[in-house]
XYZ file of N, CA, C and O in Angstrom:
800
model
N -7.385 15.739 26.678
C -8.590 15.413 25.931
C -8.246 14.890 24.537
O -8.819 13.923 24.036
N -7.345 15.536 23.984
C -7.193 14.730 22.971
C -6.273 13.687 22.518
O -6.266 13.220 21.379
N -5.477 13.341 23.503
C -4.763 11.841 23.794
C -5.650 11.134 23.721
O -5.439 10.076 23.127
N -7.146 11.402 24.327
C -8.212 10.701 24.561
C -8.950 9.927 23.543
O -9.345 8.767 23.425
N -8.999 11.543 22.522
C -9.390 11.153 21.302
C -8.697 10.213 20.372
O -9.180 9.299 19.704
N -7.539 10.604 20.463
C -6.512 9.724 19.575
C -6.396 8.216 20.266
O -5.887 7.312 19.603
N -6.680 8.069 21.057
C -7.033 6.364 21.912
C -8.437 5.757 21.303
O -8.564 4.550 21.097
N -9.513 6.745 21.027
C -10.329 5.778 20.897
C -10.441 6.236 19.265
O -11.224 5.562 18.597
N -9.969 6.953 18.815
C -9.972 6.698 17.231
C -8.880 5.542 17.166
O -8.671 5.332 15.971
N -8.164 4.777 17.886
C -7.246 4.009 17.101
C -7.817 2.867 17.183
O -7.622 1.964 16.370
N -8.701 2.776 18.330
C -9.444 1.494 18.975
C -10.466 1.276 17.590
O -10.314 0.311 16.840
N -11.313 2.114 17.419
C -12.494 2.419 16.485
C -11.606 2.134 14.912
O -12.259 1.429 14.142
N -10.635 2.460 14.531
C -9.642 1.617 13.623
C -9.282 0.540 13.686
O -9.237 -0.099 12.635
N -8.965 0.035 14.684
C -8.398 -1.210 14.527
C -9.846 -2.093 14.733
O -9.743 -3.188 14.179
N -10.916 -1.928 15.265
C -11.965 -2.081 15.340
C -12.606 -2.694 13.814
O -12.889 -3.820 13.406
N -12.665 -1.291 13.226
C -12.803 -1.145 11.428
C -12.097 -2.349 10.961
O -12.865 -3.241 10.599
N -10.925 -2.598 10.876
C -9.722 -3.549 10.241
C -10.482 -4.909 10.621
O -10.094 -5.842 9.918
N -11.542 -5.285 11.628
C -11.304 -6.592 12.206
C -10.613 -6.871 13.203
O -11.196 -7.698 13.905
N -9.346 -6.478 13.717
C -7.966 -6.541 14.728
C -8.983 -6.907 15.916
O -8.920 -8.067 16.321
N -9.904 -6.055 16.513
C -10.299 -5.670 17.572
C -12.158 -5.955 17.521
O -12.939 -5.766 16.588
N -12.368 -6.382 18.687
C -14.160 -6.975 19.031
C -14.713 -6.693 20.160
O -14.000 -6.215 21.043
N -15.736 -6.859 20.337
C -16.307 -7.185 21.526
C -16.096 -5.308 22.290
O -15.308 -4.442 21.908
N -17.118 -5.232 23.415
C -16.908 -3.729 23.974
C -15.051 -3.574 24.764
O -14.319 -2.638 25.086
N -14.975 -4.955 24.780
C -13.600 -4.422 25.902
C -12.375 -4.933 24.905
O -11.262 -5.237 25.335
N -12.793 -4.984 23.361
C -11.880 -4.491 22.103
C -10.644 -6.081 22.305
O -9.444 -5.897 22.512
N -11.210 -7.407 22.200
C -10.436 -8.181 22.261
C -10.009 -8.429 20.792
O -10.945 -8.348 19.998
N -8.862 -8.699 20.290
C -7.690 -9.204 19.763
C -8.404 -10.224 18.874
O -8.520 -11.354 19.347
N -8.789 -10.041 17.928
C -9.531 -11.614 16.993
C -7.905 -12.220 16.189
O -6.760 -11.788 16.056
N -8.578 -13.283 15.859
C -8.282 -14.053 14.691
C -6.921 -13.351 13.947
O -5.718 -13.545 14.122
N -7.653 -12.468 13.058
C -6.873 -11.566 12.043
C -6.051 -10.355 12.844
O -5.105 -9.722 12.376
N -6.567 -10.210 13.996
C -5.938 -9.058 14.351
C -4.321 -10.027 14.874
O -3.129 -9.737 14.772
N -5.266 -11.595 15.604
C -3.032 -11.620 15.860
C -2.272 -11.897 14.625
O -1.071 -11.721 14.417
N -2.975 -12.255 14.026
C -1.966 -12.113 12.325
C -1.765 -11.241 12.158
O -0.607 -11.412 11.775
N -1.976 -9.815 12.072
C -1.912 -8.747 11.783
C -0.536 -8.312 12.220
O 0.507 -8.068 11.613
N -1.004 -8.299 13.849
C 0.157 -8.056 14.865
C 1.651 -8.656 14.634
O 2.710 -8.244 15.106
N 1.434 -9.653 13.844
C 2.791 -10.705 13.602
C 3.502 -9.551 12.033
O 4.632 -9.646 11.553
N 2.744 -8.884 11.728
C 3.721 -7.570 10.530
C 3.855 -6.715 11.209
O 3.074 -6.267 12.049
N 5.295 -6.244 10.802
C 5.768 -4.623 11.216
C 5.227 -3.861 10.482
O 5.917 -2.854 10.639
N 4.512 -3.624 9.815
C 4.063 -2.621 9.619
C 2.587 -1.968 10.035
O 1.991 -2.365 11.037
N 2.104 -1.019 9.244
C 0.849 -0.073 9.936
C -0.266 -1.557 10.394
O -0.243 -2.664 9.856
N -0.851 -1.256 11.136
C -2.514 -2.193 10.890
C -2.893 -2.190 9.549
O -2.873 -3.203 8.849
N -3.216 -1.157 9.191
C -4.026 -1.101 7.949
C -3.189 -1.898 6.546
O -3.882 -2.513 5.735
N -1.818 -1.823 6.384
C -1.381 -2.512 4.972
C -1.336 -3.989 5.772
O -1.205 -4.903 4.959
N -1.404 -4.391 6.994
C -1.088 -5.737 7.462
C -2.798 -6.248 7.030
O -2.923 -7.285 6.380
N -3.944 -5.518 7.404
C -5.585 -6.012 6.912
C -5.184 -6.021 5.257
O -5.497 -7.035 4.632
N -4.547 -4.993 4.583
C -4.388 -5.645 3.324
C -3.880 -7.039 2.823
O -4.560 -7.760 2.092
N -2.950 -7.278 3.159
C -2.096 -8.484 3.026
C -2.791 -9.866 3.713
O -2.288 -10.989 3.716
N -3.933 -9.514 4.225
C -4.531 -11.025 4.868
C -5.311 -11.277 3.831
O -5.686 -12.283 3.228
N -5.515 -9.812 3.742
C -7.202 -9.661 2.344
C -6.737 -10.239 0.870
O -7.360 -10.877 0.021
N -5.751 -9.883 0.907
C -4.622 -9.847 -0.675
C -4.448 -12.013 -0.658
O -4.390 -12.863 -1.547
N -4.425 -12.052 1.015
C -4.039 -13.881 0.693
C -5.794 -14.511 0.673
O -6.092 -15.195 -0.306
N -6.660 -14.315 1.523
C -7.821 -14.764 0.606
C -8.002 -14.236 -0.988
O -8.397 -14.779 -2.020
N -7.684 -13.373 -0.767
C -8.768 -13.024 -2.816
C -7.391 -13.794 -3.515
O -7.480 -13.969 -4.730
N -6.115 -14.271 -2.840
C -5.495 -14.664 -4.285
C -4.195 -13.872 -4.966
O -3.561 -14.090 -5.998
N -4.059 -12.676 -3.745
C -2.964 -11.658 -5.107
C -1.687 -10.989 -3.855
O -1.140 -9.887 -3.803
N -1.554 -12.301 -2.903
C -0.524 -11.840 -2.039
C 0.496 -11.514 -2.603
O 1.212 -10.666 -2.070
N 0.749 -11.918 -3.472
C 2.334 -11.589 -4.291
C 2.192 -10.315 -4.665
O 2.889 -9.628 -3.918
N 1.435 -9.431 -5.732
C 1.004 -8.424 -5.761
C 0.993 -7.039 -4.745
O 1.429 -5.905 -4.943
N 0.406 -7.554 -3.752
C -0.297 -6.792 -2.914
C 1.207 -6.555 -1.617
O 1.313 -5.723 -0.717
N 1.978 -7.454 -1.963
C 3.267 -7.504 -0.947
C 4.157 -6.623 -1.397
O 4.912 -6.055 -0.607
N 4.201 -6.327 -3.067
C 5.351 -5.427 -3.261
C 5.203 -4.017 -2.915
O 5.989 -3.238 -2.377
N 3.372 -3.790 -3.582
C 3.221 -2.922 -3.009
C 2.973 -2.254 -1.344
O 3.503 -1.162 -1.137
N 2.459 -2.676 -0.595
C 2.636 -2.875 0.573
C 4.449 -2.620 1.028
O 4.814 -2.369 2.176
N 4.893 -2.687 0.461
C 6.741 -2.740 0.613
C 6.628 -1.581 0.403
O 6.297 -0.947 1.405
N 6.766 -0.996 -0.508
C 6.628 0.540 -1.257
C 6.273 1.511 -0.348
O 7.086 2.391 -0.063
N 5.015 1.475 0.223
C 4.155 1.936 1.079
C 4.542 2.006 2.433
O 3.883 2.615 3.276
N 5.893 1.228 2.736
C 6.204 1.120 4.078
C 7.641 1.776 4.385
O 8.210 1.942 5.464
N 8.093 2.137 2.885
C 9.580 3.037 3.491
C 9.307 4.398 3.328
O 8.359 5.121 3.023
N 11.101 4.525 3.810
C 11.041 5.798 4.430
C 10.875 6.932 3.360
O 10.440 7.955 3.888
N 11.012 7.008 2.516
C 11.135 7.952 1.389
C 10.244 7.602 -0.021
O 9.894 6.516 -0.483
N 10.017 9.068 -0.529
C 9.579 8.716 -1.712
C 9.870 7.997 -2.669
O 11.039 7.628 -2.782
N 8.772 7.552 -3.736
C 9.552 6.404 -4.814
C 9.737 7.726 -5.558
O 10.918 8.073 -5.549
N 8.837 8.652 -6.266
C 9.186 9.099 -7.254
C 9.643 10.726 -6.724
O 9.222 11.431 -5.807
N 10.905 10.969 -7.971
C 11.277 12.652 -7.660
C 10.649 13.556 -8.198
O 10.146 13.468 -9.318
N 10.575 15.057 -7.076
C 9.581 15.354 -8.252
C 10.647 16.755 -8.231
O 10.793 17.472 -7.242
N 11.408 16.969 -9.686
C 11.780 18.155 -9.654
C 11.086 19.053 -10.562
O 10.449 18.525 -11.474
N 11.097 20.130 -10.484
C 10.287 21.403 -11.254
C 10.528 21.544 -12.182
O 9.585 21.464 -12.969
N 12.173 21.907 -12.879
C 12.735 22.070 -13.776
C 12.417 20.874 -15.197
O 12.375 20.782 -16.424
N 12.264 20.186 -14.012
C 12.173 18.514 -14.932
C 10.917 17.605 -14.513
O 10.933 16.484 -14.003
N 10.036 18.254 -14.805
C 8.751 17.941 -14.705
C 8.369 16.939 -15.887
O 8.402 15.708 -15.858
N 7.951 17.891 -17.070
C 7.871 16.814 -18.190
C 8.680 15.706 -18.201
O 8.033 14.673 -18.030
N 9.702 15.566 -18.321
C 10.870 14.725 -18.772
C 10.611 13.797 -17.737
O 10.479 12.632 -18.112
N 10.507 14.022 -16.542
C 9.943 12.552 -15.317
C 8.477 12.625 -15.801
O 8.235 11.431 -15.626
N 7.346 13.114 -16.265
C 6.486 12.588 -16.556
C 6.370 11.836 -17.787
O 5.713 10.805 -17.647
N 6.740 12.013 -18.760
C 7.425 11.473 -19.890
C 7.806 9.767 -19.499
O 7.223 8.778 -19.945
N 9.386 9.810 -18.179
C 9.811 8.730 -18.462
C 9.116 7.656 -17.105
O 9.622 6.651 -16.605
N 7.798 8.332 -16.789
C 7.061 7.342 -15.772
C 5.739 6.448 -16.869
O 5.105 5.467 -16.481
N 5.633 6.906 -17.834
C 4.849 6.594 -18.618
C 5.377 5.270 -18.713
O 4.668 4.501 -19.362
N 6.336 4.840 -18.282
C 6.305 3.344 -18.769
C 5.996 2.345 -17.409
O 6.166 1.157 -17.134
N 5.449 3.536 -16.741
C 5.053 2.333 -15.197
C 3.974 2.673 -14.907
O 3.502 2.234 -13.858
N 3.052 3.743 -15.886
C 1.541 4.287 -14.956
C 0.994 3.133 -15.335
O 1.303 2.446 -16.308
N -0.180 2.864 -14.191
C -1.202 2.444 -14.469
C -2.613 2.674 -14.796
O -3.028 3.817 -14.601
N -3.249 1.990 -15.157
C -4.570 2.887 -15.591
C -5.614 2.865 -14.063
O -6.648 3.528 -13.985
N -5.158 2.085 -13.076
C -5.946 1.799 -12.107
C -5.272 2.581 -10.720
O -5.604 2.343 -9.559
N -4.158 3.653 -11.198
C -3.896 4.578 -10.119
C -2.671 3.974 -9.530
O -2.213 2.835 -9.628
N -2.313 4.898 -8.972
C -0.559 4.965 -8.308
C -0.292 3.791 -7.325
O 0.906 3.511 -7.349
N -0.856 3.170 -6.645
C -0.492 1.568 -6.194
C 0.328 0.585 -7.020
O 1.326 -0.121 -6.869
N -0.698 0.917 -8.106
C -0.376 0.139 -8.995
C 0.873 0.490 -10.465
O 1.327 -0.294 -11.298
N 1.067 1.718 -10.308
C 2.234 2.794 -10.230
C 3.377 1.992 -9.730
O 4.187 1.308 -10.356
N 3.280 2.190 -8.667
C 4.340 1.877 -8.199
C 4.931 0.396 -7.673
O 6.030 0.223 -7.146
N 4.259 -0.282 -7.859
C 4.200 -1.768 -8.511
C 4.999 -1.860 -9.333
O 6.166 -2.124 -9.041
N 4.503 -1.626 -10.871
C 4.930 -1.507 -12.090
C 6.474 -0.936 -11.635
O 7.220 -1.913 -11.569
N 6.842 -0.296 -11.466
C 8.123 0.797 -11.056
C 9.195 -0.474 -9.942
O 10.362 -0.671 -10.281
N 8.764 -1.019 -9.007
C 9.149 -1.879 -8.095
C 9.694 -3.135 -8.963
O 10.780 -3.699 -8.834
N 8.690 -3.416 -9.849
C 8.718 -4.623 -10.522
C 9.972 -4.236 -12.198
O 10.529 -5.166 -12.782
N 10.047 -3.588 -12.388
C 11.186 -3.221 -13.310
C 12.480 -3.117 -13.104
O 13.412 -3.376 -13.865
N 12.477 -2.565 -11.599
C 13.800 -2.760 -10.789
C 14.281 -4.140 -10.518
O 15.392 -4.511 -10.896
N 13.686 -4.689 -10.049
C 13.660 -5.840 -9.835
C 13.651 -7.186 -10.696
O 13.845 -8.377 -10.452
N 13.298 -6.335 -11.950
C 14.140 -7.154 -13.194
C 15.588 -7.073 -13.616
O 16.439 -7.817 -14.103
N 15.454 -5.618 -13.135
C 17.106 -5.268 -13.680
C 17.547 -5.951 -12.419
O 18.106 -6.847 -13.051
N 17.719 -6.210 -11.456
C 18.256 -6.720 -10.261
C 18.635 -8.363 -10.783
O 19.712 -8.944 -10.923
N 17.222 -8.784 -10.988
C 17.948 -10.515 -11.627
C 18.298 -10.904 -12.707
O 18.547 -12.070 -13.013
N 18.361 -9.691 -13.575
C 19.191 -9.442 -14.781
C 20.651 -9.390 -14.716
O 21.407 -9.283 -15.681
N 20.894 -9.456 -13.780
C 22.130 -9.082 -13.257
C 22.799 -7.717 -13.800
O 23.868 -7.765 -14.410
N 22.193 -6.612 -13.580
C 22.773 -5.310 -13.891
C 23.560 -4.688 -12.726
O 23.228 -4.760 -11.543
N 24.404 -4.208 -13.105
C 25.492 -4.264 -12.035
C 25.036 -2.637 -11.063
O 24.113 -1.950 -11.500
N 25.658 -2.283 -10.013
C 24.845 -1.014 -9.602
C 25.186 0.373 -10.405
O 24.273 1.194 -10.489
N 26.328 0.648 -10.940
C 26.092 1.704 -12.057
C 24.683 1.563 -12.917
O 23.792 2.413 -12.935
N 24.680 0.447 -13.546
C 23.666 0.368 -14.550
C 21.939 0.673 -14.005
O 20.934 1.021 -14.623
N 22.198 0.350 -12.576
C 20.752 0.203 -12.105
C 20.839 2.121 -11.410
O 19.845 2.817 -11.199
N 22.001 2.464 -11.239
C 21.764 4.177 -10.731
C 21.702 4.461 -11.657
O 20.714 5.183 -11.525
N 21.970 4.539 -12.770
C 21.948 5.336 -14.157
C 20.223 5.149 -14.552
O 19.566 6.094 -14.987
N 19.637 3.754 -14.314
C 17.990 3.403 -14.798
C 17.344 4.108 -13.828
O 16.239 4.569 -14.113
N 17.797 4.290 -12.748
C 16.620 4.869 -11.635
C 16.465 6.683 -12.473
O 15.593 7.266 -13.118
N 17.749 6.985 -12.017
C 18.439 8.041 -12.439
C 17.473 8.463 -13.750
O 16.582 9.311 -13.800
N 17.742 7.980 -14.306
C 16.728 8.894 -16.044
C 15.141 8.293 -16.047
O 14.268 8.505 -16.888
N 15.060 7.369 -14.663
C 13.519 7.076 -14.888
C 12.629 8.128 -13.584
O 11.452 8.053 -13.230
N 13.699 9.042 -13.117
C 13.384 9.757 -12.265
C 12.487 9.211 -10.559
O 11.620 9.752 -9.871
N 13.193 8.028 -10.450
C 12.607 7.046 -9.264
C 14.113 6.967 -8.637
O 15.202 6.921 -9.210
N 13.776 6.970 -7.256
C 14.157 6.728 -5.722
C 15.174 5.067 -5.384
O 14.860 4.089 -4.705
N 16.247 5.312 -6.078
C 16.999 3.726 -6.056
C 16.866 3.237 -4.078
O 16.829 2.145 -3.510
N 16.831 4.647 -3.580
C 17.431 3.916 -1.816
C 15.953 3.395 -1.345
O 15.803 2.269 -0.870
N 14.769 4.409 -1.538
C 13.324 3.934 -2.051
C 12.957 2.311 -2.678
O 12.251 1.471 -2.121
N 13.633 2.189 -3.925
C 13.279 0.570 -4.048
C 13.994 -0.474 -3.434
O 13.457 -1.560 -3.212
N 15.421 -0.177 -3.078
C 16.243 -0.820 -2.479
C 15.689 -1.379 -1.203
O 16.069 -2.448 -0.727
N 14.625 -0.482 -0.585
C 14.546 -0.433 0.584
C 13.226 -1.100 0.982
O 13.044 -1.567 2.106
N 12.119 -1.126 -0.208
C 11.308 -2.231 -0.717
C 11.176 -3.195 -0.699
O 10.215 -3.840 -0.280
N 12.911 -3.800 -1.535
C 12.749 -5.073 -1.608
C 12.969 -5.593 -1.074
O 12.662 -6.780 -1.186
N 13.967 -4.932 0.348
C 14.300 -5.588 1.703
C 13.366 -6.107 2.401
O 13.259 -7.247 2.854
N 12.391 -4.818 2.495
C 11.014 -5.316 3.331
C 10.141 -6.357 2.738
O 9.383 -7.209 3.202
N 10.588 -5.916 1.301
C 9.302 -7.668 0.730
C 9.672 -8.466 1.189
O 8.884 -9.300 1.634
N 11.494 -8.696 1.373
C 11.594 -10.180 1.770
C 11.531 -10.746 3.202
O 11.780 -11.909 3.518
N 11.097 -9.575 4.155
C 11.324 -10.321 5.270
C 9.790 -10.493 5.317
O 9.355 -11.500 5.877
N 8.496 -9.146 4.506
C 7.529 -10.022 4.954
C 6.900 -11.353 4.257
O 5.940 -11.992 4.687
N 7.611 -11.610 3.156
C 7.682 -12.750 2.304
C 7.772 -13.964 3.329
O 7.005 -14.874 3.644
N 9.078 -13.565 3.717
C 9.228 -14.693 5.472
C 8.486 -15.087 6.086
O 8.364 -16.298 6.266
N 7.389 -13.801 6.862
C 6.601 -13.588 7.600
C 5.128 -14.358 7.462
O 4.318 -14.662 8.338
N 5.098 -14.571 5.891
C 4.073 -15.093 5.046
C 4.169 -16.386 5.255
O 3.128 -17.032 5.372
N 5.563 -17.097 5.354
C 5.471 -18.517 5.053
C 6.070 -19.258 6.490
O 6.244 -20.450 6.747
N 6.283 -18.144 7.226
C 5.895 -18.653 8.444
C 4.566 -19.010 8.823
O 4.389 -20.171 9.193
N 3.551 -18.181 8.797
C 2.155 -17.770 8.837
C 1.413 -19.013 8.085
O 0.300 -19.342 8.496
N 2.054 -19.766 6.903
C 1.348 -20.430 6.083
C 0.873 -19.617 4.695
O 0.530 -20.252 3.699
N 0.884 -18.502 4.717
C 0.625 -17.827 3.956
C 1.021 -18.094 2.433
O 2.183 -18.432 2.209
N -0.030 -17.940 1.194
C 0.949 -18.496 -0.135
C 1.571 -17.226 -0.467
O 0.790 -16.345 -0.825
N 2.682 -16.968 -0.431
C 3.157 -15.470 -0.623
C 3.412 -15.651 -2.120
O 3.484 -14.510 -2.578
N 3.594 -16.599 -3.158
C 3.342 -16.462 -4.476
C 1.917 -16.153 -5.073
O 1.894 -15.777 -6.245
N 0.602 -16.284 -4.321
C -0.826 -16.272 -5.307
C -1.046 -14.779 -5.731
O -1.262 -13.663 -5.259
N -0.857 -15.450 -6.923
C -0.897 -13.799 -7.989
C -2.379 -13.811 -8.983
O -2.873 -14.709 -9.665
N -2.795 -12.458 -8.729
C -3.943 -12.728 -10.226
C -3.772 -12.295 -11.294
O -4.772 -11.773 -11.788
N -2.785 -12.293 -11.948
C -1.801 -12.142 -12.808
C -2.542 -10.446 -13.212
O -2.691 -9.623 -12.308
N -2.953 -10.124 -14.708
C -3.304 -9.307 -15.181
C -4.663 -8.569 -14.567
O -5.052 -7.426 -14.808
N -5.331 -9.676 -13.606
C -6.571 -8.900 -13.418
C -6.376 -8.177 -12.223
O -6.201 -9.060 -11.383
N -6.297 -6.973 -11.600
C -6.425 -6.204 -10.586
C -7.089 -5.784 -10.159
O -6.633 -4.822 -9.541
N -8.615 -5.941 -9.994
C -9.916 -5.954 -9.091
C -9.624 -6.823 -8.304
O -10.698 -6.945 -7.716
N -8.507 -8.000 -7.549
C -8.639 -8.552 -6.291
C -7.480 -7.841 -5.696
O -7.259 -7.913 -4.487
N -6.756 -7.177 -6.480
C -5.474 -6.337 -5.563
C -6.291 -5.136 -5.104
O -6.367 -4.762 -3.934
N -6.912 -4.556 -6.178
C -7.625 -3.581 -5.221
C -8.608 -3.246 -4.402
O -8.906 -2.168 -3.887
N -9.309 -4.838 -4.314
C -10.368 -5.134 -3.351
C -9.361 -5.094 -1.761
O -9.583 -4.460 -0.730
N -8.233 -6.040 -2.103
C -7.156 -5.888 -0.727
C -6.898 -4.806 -0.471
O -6.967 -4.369 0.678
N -6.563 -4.164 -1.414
C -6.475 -2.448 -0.112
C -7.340 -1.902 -0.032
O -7.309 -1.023 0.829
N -8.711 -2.059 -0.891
C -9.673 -1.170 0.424
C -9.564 -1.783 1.474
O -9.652 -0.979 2.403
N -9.371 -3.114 1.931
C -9.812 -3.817 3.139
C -8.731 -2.799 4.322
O -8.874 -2.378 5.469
N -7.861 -2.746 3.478
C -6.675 -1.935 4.544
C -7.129 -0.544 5.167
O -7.049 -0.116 6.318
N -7.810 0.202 3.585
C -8.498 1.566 3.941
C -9.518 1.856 4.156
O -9.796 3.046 4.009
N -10.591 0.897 4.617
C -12.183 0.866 5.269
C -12.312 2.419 6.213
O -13.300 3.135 6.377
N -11.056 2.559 6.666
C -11.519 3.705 7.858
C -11.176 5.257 6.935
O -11.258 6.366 7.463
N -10.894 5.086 5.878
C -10.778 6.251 4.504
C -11.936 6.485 3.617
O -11.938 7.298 2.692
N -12.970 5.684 3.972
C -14.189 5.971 3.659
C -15.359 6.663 3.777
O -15.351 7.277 4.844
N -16.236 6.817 3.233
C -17.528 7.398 3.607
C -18.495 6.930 2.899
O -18.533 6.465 1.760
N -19.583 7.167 4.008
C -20.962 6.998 3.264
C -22.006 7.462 3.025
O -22.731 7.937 3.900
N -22.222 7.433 2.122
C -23.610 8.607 1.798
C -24.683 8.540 2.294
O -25.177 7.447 2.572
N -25.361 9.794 2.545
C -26.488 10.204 3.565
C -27.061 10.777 2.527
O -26.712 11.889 2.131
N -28.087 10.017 1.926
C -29.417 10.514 0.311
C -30.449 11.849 1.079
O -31.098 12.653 0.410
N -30.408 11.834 2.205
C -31.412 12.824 3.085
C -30.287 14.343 3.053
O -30.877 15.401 2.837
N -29.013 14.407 3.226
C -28.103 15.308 3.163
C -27.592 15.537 2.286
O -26.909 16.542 2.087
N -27.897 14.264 1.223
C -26.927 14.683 0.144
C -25.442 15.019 0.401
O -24.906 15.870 -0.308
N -24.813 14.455 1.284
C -23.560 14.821 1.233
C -22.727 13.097 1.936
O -23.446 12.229 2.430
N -21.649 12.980 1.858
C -20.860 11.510 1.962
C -19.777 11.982 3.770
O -18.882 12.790 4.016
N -20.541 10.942 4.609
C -19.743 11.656 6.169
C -18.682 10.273 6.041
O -18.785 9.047 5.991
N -17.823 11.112 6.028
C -16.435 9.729 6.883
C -16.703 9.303 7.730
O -17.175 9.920 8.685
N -16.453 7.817 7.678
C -16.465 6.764 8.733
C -15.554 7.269 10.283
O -15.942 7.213 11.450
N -14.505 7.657 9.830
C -13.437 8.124 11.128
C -13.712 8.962 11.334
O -13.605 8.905 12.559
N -14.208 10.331 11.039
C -14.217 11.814 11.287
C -15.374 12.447 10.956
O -15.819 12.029 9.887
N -16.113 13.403 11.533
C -17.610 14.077 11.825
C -17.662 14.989 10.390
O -18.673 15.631 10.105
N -16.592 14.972 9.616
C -16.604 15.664 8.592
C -17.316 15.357 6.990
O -17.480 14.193 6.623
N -17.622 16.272 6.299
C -18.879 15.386 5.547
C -17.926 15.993 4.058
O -16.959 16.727 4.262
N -18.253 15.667 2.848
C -18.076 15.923 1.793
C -19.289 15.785 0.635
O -19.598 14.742 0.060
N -19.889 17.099 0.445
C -20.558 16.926 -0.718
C -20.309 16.891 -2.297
O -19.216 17.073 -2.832
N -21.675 16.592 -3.033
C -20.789 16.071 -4.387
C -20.445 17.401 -5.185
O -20.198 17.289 -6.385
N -20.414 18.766 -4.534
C -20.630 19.400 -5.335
C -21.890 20.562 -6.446
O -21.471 21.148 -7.444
């Protein structure tokens, strides 16, 4: 029974994304683009979303980030402050996506800076971030960078400073992380799950 469930919640997701139509769940448009990234459904609906609004470049690093195996940031106890301290130079004010963007994108200066790999373990190292983590990033940016310009895709359109179209692209990814409010219940039911959240 609940293989069952987990079949038609994925259908009813990929459904959500666009991927999937019609009662007998055919394959649209976006969904075979989709299918053409290794990664989840959901960051692949980002990255289509990210090339209409304009901020594929953006929306690709992060999307990279989001797709390896390990954490970007460490979190030790002892050294709590001191990594919160030295992340301050990558938060964003618009939340940890964009975190870790900022963080991706610093490495990656020191990379065409030509800093040699001591210099870049020593920067990860006191900035309390995951070198095998970004390393492992920028691998994946570049193959789906590839993937992009196979596709036609402009894998450079950036919206430089403004980030209301990067983060319009990942809701598109997280539509099925939503809910909507019921003014008669007063309370907000998820789209995927029977479960409700009130405001309190």
């Amino acid at each position: 029974m609940s293989d069952l469930f987990s079949v038609k919640e994925a259908l009813l997701s990929l459904k959500l994304l666009g991927a999937l139509a019609g009662e007998k769940g055919e394959l649209t448009p976006s969904g075979t683009l989709m299918n053409k990234f290794p990664i989840e459904p959901a960051l692949a609906r980002s990255l289509l979303a990210a090339n209409e609004l304009g901020c594929l470049h953006e929306v690709l690093g992060i999307v990279s980030v989001l797709s390896t195996s390990s954490k970007l940031f460490f979190d030790i106890l002892e050294d709590r402050e001191a990594a919160s301290e030295a992340r301050t130079r990558f938060r964003h004010a618009s939340g940890d996506h964009l975190t870790a963007l900022n963080a991706l994108r610093h490495y990656e200066d020191l990379v065409k800076g030509g800093a040699g790999k001591g210099a870049r373990r020593d920067w990860c190292r006191s900035h309390f971030v995951n070198e095998q983590t970004l390393r492992e990033a920028i691998d994946i940016q570049e193959q789906l960078r590839a993937i992009c310009v196979h596709l036609k895709l402009d894998k450079d359109s950036s919206s430089g400073d403004n980030v209301e179209p990067v983060l319009e692209a990942l809701f598109y990814g997280r539509v099925q992380n939503c809910a909507l409010y019921r003014q008669e219940e007063k309370v907000y039911r998820h789209t995927m799950s029977p479960s409700v959240s009130s405001l309190g």
